[in-house]
Amino acid sequence: MSSEEKNGKEGLIEFYSSYRELFEFFCNNTTIHGAIRLVCSRNNRMKTAFWLVLFLVTFGLMYWQFGLLFGQYFSYPVSINVNINSDKLLYPAVTVCTLNPYRYQAIQKDLDKLDRDTQETLLTLYGYNYTNVHGSTNTNRRRREAEAPLPYPLERIPAGEKHQRHARSLDNNENETMEVKRQDWNFGFKLCNDTGGDCYYKTYSSGVDAIREWYRFQYVNILARVPKTDTTNGEQLENFIFSCRFNEEPCLTDGKYSHFHHPIYGNCYTFNHKRPESETWTSSTPGIKNGLSLVLHIEQNDYIPLLSTVAGARVLVHGPNEAAFMDDGGFNLRPGVETSIGMRKETISRLGGDYSDCTEDGSDIDVKNLFNSEYTQQVCVRSCFQAIMVERCGCAYVFYPLLDGAEYCDYDKQKSWGHCYYKLDKEFSSDKLGCFTRCRKPCQLTNYRLNAGYSRWPTKVSENWVLQTLSKSNATKRDGAAKLNIYYEEMNYKRIEESAAINMVMLLSLMGSQWSLWFGSSVLSVVEMVELVFDVIAIGSIILAHRYLTQSNSSVEETGSVPTPDPYYGHMERQSSQISHNVPSHSQMRVVADITPPPAYDSLDLRSVGGGSSRNSSLRSHVSYVREAEWRDE
């Protein structure tokens, strides 16, 4: 067979003559189990219908399973992996506070006035004379009456009344006796906005709680007047920390610690905080000797008792680059006791992106970090509160860092800041401000699990010489000192990691299992299905194109529009005037053929029910085309 004849019988691209021929070829040659039953049982309509229904049902069940798999995948589930590693560990930062605020010299006069007002309140409530007990503050009545009273005085309020109260000031009822344990009185102070139209009482059922909160509110106002340059010196550190050793080496030297002042917990010192990587403390072996050991001086006389009624020190263990929030995770040291804290490190690694709402470093959160530390959720929450505080109240809360251009709240400058703050604090606690929603958890987190042990320190036998050696004086007693040991219990640490429960590889594996279960086929079977869909679309497109061309030709014939012949053919017509009119002109036939060539669409006959193969259809189309060409040549 010559190449010309072969090309005439088999084309490069051929389509089936009908949809039935297409589906028969697919069912006879596909690798999908059960499809051939649709063809071999065509003489039995009941079997054909049964296998067709079974094929469609299994097909639907398979894609129902696919839907469940995709639903699980796009829910982004995670699995928890726990690994135990052993290595040299970085030592955490340790912050120790005096547990009592320091009396700044710049506000000493204001603090004395606050103490005198507080003593007068205590005398009225409880009949307690602070001066007779301590004898440290002058409470002369004439001097007291000559001074202007502090704003927002503490009052006693009838219980059960809410906003329209007829409260009586304690200062104006000094001669009236009152039982402290009576349940029909509350204690508090009145707060109003700038116009005085919106007022409410900050009340407590306990007089002790009311006095402490009122004292704290007044103290915050006074603390806002402390100059930024008024800081503690090295002498204060030595008066608080007698001894410091890490890995049996002295650590109470310049540059080994950082300092900050907390309004409630007083002077705080942080060891191993934000140091260069080469100077960061590390532990290679566990035990007390390979950790931090501190001897602290617990001094109570020179501080403010109403802000802290606890004797001892406040300690917090946190990451080396994290801010110290003493209220969140700190613990207190007891005087006269050696406290040994054993640590175990634990790291948590969360998946970000679609798997959780954690953040890598906080750069994608619209809250400015006001703390000089790395991102944590508490850093973000407090920065958020401070920003809203400045926006609504016009001043900043003294417990948190300042924003640029802001100043701390003082009722001498911002008269109604207390009214604004307590309302804002209530909204903050209930998350109406949205700070807890905006501030997401970090993806990488380090925790330290602490186990505490206590023992009497020093012993009665060694008490005198130990304390005298440490303090270099005879003034320190056992209840004025405490010892702290913080160390790793073991070098093993736990690492908790999140991983995707269903990743792309597992999803494809599960889909392949479902496909094999319902059809017993493979990926190539999927390609066969895609090919079938493509062929159906292609045949449908050709049918639509054929119908469109047929309708176009019909509309052209009905309008009788004749295309303008080429001048060449007109010249040929004039030369052929001698030819008989009964014989058609070759030039006329060429004009018609060039404009509207007859299409050959025999292969698209949808009415054929069992006709021949696609190759026979192609041959018929080819033979028709050859005959057409021969007729034109004649």
XYZ file of C-alpha atoms in Angstrom:
634
model
C 0.000 0.000 0.000
C 1.440 3.372 -1.026
C 1.807 6.248 1.392
C -0.783 8.299 -0.511
C -3.402 5.554 -0.162
C -2.545 5.161 3.558
C -2.952 8.883 4.171
C -6.228 8.748 2.354
C -7.577 6.015 4.607
C -6.281 7.221 8.025
C -6.200 10.875 9.057
C -4.067 12.529 11.707
C -7.093 13.532 13.786
C -10.297 11.509 13.547
C -13.567 11.654 15.464
C -16.257 9.106 16.029
C -19.290 9.069 13.796
C -21.693 9.065 16.768
C -21.848 9.231 20.544
C -22.792 5.568 20.647
C -19.658 4.588 18.805
C -17.638 6.711 21.212
C -19.106 5.101 24.354
C -18.791 1.594 22.927
C -15.125 2.149 22.204
C -14.606 3.548 25.713
C -16.359 0.669 27.472
C -14.504 -1.960 25.428
C -11.049 -0.503 26.007
C -11.106 1.274 29.379
C -9.282 -0.077 32.452
C -12.177 0.839 34.765
C -13.729 -2.321 36.171
C -17.347 -2.914 35.281
C -17.526 -0.539 32.326
C -17.342 -3.381 29.780
C -20.513 -4.827 31.291
C -22.437 -1.957 29.766
C -21.512 -3.190 26.276
C -21.376 -6.971 26.549
C -24.865 -7.025 28.078
C -26.492 -4.802 25.448
C -28.722 -7.659 24.275
C -30.156 -7.860 27.802
C -31.648 -4.532 28.716
C -32.227 -5.533 32.358
C -28.534 -6.323 32.877
C -27.519 -3.187 31.056
C -29.771 -1.085 33.265
C -28.497 -2.889 36.396
C -24.840 -2.285 35.557
C -25.545 1.285 34.522
C -27.224 2.023 37.886
C -24.453 0.214 39.758
C -21.811 2.164 37.844
C -23.480 5.507 38.601
C -24.022 4.642 42.288
C -20.402 3.633 42.835
C -19.317 6.724 40.941
C -21.451 8.915 43.204
C -20.262 7.187 46.385
C -16.662 7.651 45.350
C -17.090 11.378 44.826
C -19.012 11.620 48.104
C -15.942 10.149 49.780
C -13.796 12.636 47.840
C -15.937 15.457 49.244
C -15.372 14.211 52.794
C -11.620 14.001 52.191
C -11.460 17.527 50.809
C -13.551 18.769 53.728
C -11.051 17.284 56.171
C -8.106 18.635 54.214
C -9.434 22.198 54.092
C -10.262 22.141 57.812
C -6.469 22.023 58.275
C -6.254 19.541 61.155
C -2.950 19.155 62.998
C -1.283 16.337 64.866
C 0.908 16.813 67.940
C 4.401 15.376 68.007
C 6.276 15.245 71.316
C 10.053 14.836 71.196
C 12.482 14.580 74.099
C 15.857 16.145 73.297
C 19.016 16.498 75.345
C 21.519 19.275 74.781
C 23.245 22.248 76.384
C 20.483 24.647 77.400
C 20.307 28.412 77.431
C 19.613 29.731 80.897
C 16.442 31.826 81.216
C 16.201 35.361 82.562
C 15.409 35.741 86.274
C 13.730 38.900 87.575
C 13.707 39.642 91.326
C 11.687 42.511 92.852
C 11.727 44.005 96.341
C 7.948 43.530 96.611
C 7.606 47.109 97.907
C 7.598 50.349 95.928
C 10.471 52.720 96.397
C 9.974 56.222 97.753
C 11.383 58.569 95.157
C 12.824 61.781 96.547
C 11.069 63.819 93.854
C 7.627 62.821 95.169
C 8.442 62.398 98.846
C 6.342 65.402 99.837
C 3.285 64.143 97.938
C 3.678 60.682 99.458
C 3.828 62.137 102.970
C 0.575 63.977 102.361
C -1.030 60.788 101.035
C 0.124 58.896 104.124
C -1.399 61.482 106.426
C -4.753 61.298 104.656
C -4.608 57.528 104.771
C -3.864 57.527 108.501
C -6.849 59.765 109.092
C -9.026 57.364 107.129
C -7.742 54.383 109.089
C -8.414 56.190 112.343
C -12.003 56.933 111.273
C -12.731 53.431 110.001
C -10.980 51.250 112.538
C -9.828 53.562 115.296
C -6.297 52.604 114.353
C -3.626 55.229 115.151
C -0.703 54.575 112.829
C 1.371 57.300 114.507
C 1.279 55.733 117.952
C 2.496 52.427 116.515
C 5.268 53.649 114.223
C 5.808 57.250 115.218
C 7.340 58.013 111.847
C 4.918 60.507 110.356
C 3.671 63.811 111.710
C -0.132 63.855 111.804
C -0.613 67.145 113.614
C -4.300 68.077 113.468
C -3.712 71.749 112.675
C -1.357 70.924 109.881
C -3.838 68.363 108.602
C -6.673 70.916 108.565
C -4.512 73.553 106.890
C -3.715 71.322 103.931
C -6.036 71.049 100.984
C -7.757 67.653 101.015
C -6.919 65.121 98.318
C -9.443 64.871 95.505
C -11.723 61.838 95.246
C -12.096 61.270 99.019
C -12.998 57.839 100.320
C -16.654 57.661 101.391
C -19.022 55.245 103.010
C -22.059 54.440 100.883
C -25.353 52.776 101.830
C -25.506 49.286 100.374
C -28.153 48.690 97.708
C -27.961 52.186 96.190
C -26.328 52.463 92.834
C -25.847 55.792 91.078
C -28.049 58.215 93.020
C -26.265 57.821 96.335
C -26.069 60.171 99.259
C -22.581 59.185 100.309
C -21.013 60.682 103.371
C -17.343 61.508 103.513
C -15.358 59.866 106.257
C -13.592 63.141 107.010
C -16.882 64.900 107.760
C -18.125 62.254 110.173
C -15.200 61.832 112.495
C -17.375 61.948 115.627
C -19.823 59.334 114.357
C -19.029 55.811 115.393
C -19.438 53.039 112.840
C -19.191 49.306 113.131
C -16.731 47.934 110.598
C -18.534 44.623 110.139
C -21.917 46.115 109.348
C -23.279 44.736 106.050
C -25.384 47.773 105.127
C -22.427 49.982 104.178
C -20.012 49.957 101.252
C -16.847 51.981 100.829
C -15.570 53.724 97.727
C -14.767 56.943 95.929
C -16.682 58.898 93.313
C -15.439 59.355 89.736
C -16.940 61.763 87.176
C -16.224 62.806 83.605
C -15.088 66.292 82.546
C -18.571 67.776 82.607
C -19.666 65.985 85.772
C -22.712 64.582 84.015
C -21.597 60.955 84.181
C -20.541 59.776 87.641
C -20.209 56.409 89.344
C -18.699 54.992 92.527
C -15.781 52.586 92.679
C -17.073 50.622 95.656
C -16.006 47.660 97.786
C -17.799 45.819 100.546
C -14.544 45.509 102.470
C -13.049 48.642 103.942
C -9.555 47.166 103.648
C -9.957 46.594 99.896
C -11.455 50.054 99.442
C -8.556 51.753 101.250
C -5.936 49.832 99.273
C -7.570 50.599 95.920
C -8.057 54.233 96.841
C -4.438 54.455 98.016
C -3.265 52.809 94.798
C -5.283 55.258 92.682
C -3.770 58.222 94.521
C -0.300 56.679 94.324
C -0.502 56.238 90.533
C -1.279 59.937 90.181
C 1.730 60.851 92.310
C 4.002 58.375 90.523
C 3.242 60.087 87.203
C 5.193 63.103 88.473
C 8.482 61.206 88.851
C 11.115 62.546 86.421
C 12.367 60.034 83.894
C 15.941 60.599 85.045
C 15.178 59.592 88.645
C 16.509 56.018 88.775
C 18.018 53.776 91.374
C 21.749 53.417 91.914
C 24.150 50.607 92.732
C 23.804 51.187 96.460
C 20.148 50.208 96.329
C 21.080 46.997 94.510
C 23.646 46.065 97.150
C 21.124 46.768 99.904
C 18.716 44.319 98.273
C 21.001 41.571 96.915
C 23.711 40.395 99.318
C 25.162 37.702 97.099
C 24.843 36.465 93.487
C 26.560 33.426 91.981
C 26.031 31.553 88.703
C 27.901 28.307 88.050
C 29.862 29.036 91.217
C 31.069 32.342 89.737
C 30.177 35.845 91.078
C 27.543 37.628 88.979
C 26.843 40.792 90.981
C 28.943 43.059 88.801
C 28.205 45.860 86.348
C 26.555 44.725 83.166
C 25.291 41.423 84.575
C 21.789 42.682 85.257
C 19.195 45.208 84.078
C 16.915 47.339 86.250
C 13.370 48.693 86.062
C 10.849 50.020 88.570
C 7.434 48.486 89.013
C 4.784 50.717 90.626
C 3.634 47.932 92.965
C 6.563 45.517 93.250
C 9.197 48.215 93.545
C 12.758 47.944 92.248
C 13.258 44.919 89.992
C 16.542 43.454 88.762
C 16.767 41.032 85.838
C 19.733 38.689 85.379
C 20.739 37.261 81.982
C 18.420 39.651 80.140
C 18.996 40.602 76.474
C 22.673 39.767 76.554
C 24.789 39.107 73.435
C 24.686 35.513 72.269
C 28.307 34.942 73.267
C 27.611 36.217 76.810
C 24.251 34.528 77.391
C 24.341 32.122 80.317
C 24.173 28.418 79.467
C 23.915 25.243 81.526
C 25.592 22.018 80.492
C 24.923 20.024 83.664
C 21.969 19.997 86.076
C 22.021 20.743 89.777
C 22.087 23.629 92.257
C 25.778 24.330 91.782
C 25.241 24.914 88.048
C 22.429 27.429 88.457
C 21.773 30.871 89.913
C 22.042 31.437 93.664
C 20.880 34.700 95.285
C 20.828 35.919 98.880
C 18.281 38.737 99.291
C 17.776 41.363 101.966
C 14.093 41.709 102.860
C 13.631 45.297 104.119
C 10.197 46.606 105.068
C 10.670 49.797 107.066
C 11.419 52.283 104.281
C 8.693 51.264 101.880
C 4.921 51.682 101.413
C 2.908 49.087 103.352
C -0.537 49.773 101.853
C 0.604 48.839 98.338
C 2.019 45.501 99.438
C 1.164 43.734 102.666
C 3.459 40.784 101.910
C 6.980 40.436 103.305
C 9.533 38.878 100.988
C 10.534 39.217 97.347
C 8.884 38.617 93.988
C 10.584 36.305 91.454
C 9.765 35.588 87.797
C 11.480 33.157 85.387
C 11.034 34.073 81.717
C 12.765 34.038 78.356
C 16.011 36.052 77.973
C 14.407 38.412 75.420
C 10.922 38.601 76.941
C 9.424 41.369 79.046
C 8.895 40.660 82.748
C 5.230 40.800 83.812
C 5.385 40.160 87.523
C 1.614 39.802 87.922
C 1.316 36.966 85.404
C 3.664 34.183 86.433
C 5.742 35.331 89.383
C 5.957 33.805 92.834
C 6.913 35.169 96.270
C 9.893 34.281 98.446
C 9.414 33.832 102.163
C 11.917 35.437 104.545
C 14.086 33.084 106.597
C 13.657 30.286 104.033
C 15.889 28.856 101.318
C 13.780 28.343 98.190
C 15.113 25.931 95.562
C 13.447 26.051 92.144
C 14.045 23.171 89.737
C 13.306 23.980 86.079
C 12.340 21.916 83.082
C 12.317 23.518 79.665
C 9.466 23.049 77.212
C 9.187 24.507 73.704
C 6.031 24.699 71.607
C 6.085 25.064 67.829
C 2.755 25.871 66.177
C 1.896 25.763 62.490
C 0.968 29.142 61.107
C -0.921 30.129 57.998
C -4.181 28.250 57.490
C -3.557 25.845 60.380
C -3.718 28.392 63.228
C -3.881 32.122 63.874
C -0.426 32.323 65.454
C 2.134 34.927 64.415
C 5.844 34.491 63.825
C 7.145 37.774 65.244
C 4.105 40.056 65.560
C 4.950 42.062 62.449
C 1.579 41.159 60.905
C -0.402 42.549 63.873
C -1.620 46.148 63.800
C -0.482 46.879 67.372
C 2.751 48.734 68.037
C 5.070 47.000 70.500
C 5.774 49.503 73.290
C 8.068 47.175 75.232
C 11.749 46.775 74.498
C 11.429 43.024 74.029
C 10.422 40.355 71.566
C 6.776 39.707 70.751
C 4.581 37.874 73.229
C 0.827 37.916 73.558
C 0.979 39.797 76.865
C 3.288 42.429 75.339
C 0.786 42.961 72.540
C -2.243 43.059 74.858
C -0.725 45.672 77.142
C 0.498 47.748 74.212
C -3.019 47.623 72.779
C -4.550 48.784 76.061
C -2.060 51.644 76.393
C -2.774 52.848 72.850
C -6.548 52.856 73.461
C -5.997 54.535 76.840
C -4.120 57.406 75.217
C -6.733 57.691 72.470
C -9.781 57.809 74.766
C -8.467 59.283 77.992
C -5.780 61.598 76.622
C -3.002 60.178 78.838
C -1.074 56.953 79.457
C -1.296 54.495 82.337
C 1.804 54.589 84.507
C 2.182 50.793 84.629
C 3.032 50.538 80.905
C 5.542 52.315 78.629
C 4.704 55.663 77.069
C 3.671 56.269 73.486
C 5.452 58.961 71.517
C 4.103 62.378 72.476
C 1.985 61.080 75.384
C 2.297 61.672 79.132
C 1.281 59.707 82.186
C -2.120 60.328 83.762
C -2.268 62.824 86.635
C -5.546 64.299 87.902
C -3.810 67.662 88.255
C -3.619 67.703 84.435
C -6.291 65.228 83.339
C -9.068 65.667 85.867
C -11.306 62.820 84.707
C -8.745 60.179 83.748
C -9.833 57.894 86.619
C -13.408 57.877 85.348
C -12.135 56.928 81.891
C -9.595 54.351 83.113
C -11.906 52.230 85.281
C -14.501 52.049 82.521
C -11.814 51.133 80.019
C -10.379 48.494 82.336
C -13.788 46.848 82.628
C -14.137 46.731 78.837
C -10.607 45.380 78.592
C -11.322 42.513 81.019
C -14.396 41.457 79.026
C -12.468 41.848 75.727
C -14.837 44.491 74.416
C -11.765 46.421 73.287
C -10.735 43.518 71.044
C -7.138 43.424 72.285
C -7.160 39.683 72.984
C -8.636 39.070 69.534
C -6.106 41.243 67.727
C -3.125 39.915 69.666
C -2.516 36.363 68.527
C -0.320 33.749 70.136
C 3.282 33.395 68.936
C 4.095 30.370 66.800
C 7.264 29.665 68.804
C 6.901 29.607 72.573
C 9.208 28.556 75.427
C 7.892 27.633 78.859
C 9.701 26.717 82.057
C 8.062 24.200 84.371
C 9.046 24.970 87.969
C 9.191 22.692 90.997
C 9.811 24.358 94.351
C 11.402 23.070 97.532
C 11.735 24.921 100.860
C 13.965 24.643 103.932
C 14.750 26.771 106.965
C 17.670 29.108 106.306
C 19.957 29.763 108.022
C 19.909 27.345 110.915
C 19.842 28.606 114.466
C 23.474 27.597 114.963
C 24.752 29.446 111.882
C 22.293 32.323 111.853
C 24.477 34.964 113.459
C 27.721 34.469 111.600
C 26.099 33.758 108.199
C 23.978 36.910 108.194
C 26.755 39.062 109.629
C 29.122 37.821 106.956
C 26.652 38.572 104.201
C 25.466 41.988 105.380
C 28.749 43.019 106.986
C 26.723 44.405 109.907
C 24.815 43.281 112.964
C 21.477 44.723 111.838
C 20.221 41.843 109.691
C 18.082 39.174 111.294
C 16.804 35.865 110.007
C 13.374 37.263 109.079
C 15.086 39.952 106.993
C 16.894 37.631 104.565
C 16.002 34.932 102.045
C 17.963 32.607 99.767
C 16.985 31.569 96.234
C 18.406 28.774 94.045
C 17.230 28.335 90.439
C 18.674 25.494 88.366
C 17.853 22.882 85.723
C 16.707 19.562 87.102
C 17.837 17.768 83.946
C 19.241 18.560 80.531
C 16.384 16.823 78.733
C 13.754 19.178 77.405
C 10.414 18.556 75.773
C 9.663 19.847 72.284
C 6.016 19.896 71.200
C 5.515 20.373 67.464
C 2.428 20.644 65.321
C 2.370 18.977 61.910
C -0.307 18.770 59.244
C -2.550 15.772 59.869
C -3.492 15.596 56.167
C -0.959 16.964 53.700
C -1.100 16.849 49.917
C 0.699 13.509 49.652
C -1.656 11.902 52.145
C -4.675 13.447 50.404
C -3.657 11.931 47.055
C -3.019 8.595 48.735
C -6.470 8.587 50.326
C -8.112 9.589 47.051
C -6.269 6.765 45.264
C -7.465 4.299 47.887
C -11.063 5.394 47.378
C -10.720 5.196 43.591
C -9.289 1.680 43.834
C -12.006 0.638 46.281
C -14.923 1.713 44.108
C -13.483 1.213 40.584
C -10.324 -0.881 40.976
C -8.399 1.442 38.682
C -5.409 3.783 38.673
C -4.333 7.245 37.580
C -4.362 6.172 33.926
C -8.051 5.376 34.339
C -8.573 8.958 35.401
C -6.839 10.061 32.206
C -9.187 7.839 30.249
C -12.142 9.565 31.874
C -10.667 12.939 30.991
C -10.182 11.790 27.392
C -13.812 10.669 27.224
C -14.995 14.059 28.446
C -12.740 15.798 25.920
C -14.076 13.709 23.045
C -17.681 14.405 24.026
C -16.978 18.143 24.153
C -15.110 18.055 20.825
C -17.896 16.194 19.010
C -20.486 18.531 20.478
C -18.483 21.557 19.367
C -18.195 20.223 15.810
C -21.930 19.579 15.665
C -22.699 23.099 16.796
C -20.216 24.550 14.283
C -21.767 22.488 11.488
C -25.238 23.698 12.350
C -24.066 27.267 12.492
C -22.387 27.077 9.047
C -25.446 25.379 7.566
C -27.731 28.114 8.842
C -25.332 30.781 7.505
C -25.276 29.244 4.006
C -29.057 28.996 3.978
C -29.418 32.662 4.860
C -26.994 33.633 2.054
C -28.965 31.655 -0.561
C -32.273 33.196 0.552
C -31.037 36.775 0.199
C -29.675 35.998 -3.325
C -26.492 37.878 -2.753
C -23.851 37.063 -5.380
C -20.229 37.841 -4.727
C -18.380 40.076 -7.195
C -16.342 37.913 -9.601
C -12.699 38.410 -10.131
C -11.790 40.499 -13.253
C -9.736 37.603 -14.474
C -12.803 35.401 -14.664
C -14.732 38.138 -16.510
C -12.005 38.288 -19.134
C -12.198 34.521 -19.522
C -15.981 34.744 -20.016
C -15.589 37.222 -22.865
C -13.102 34.944 -24.596
C -15.447 31.944 -24.298
C -18.426 33.558 -26.091
C -17.913 31.082 -28.974
C -18.566 28.126 -26.697
C -22.077 26.718 -26.642
C -24.284 27.926 -23.794
C -25.258 24.347 -22.959
C -21.749 23.599 -21.653
C -20.925 25.150 -18.291
C -17.895 27.409 -18.122
C -14.870 26.296 -16.068
C -14.388 29.827 -14.760
C -17.922 29.989 -13.384
C -17.459 26.692 -11.604
C -14.245 27.973 -10.012
C -15.963 31.076 -8.644
C -18.671 29.029 -6.915
C -16.218 26.474 -5.584
C -13.871 29.122 -4.197
C -16.639 30.979 -2.421
C -18.780 28.172 -1.005
C -16.999 24.830 -0.953
C -19.387 22.042 0.062
C -18.556 20.740 3.558
C -18.214 17.027 4.251
C -19.876 16.231 7.592
C -20.905 12.628 7.030
C -18.884 11.637 10.094
C -21.180 13.709 12.294
C -24.371 11.864 11.437
C -26.075 11.485 14.845
C -28.928 9.451 13.411
C -26.753 6.442 12.679
C -27.383 3.781 15.338
C -24.765 1.192 14.707
C -22.871 2.427 11.744
C -19.270 1.777 10.910
C -16.153 2.905 12.630
C -14.669 6.353 12.623
C -12.126 5.255 10.028
C -14.914 4.312 7.564
C -16.540 7.673 8.180
C -13.289 9.406 7.441
C -12.854 7.394 4.255
C -16.346 8.311 3.102
C -15.617 11.960 3.712
C -12.325 11.648 1.851
C -13.891 9.906 -1.150
C -16.570 12.581 -1.349
C -13.908 15.236 -1.309
C -11.905 13.516 -4.111
C -15.009 13.209 -6.284
C -15.803 16.844 -5.699
C -12.321 17.852 -6.821
C -12.544 15.670 -9.971
C -15.877 17.221 -10.827
C -14.390 20.678 -10.494
C -11.457 19.798 -12.725
C -13.828 18.605 -15.438
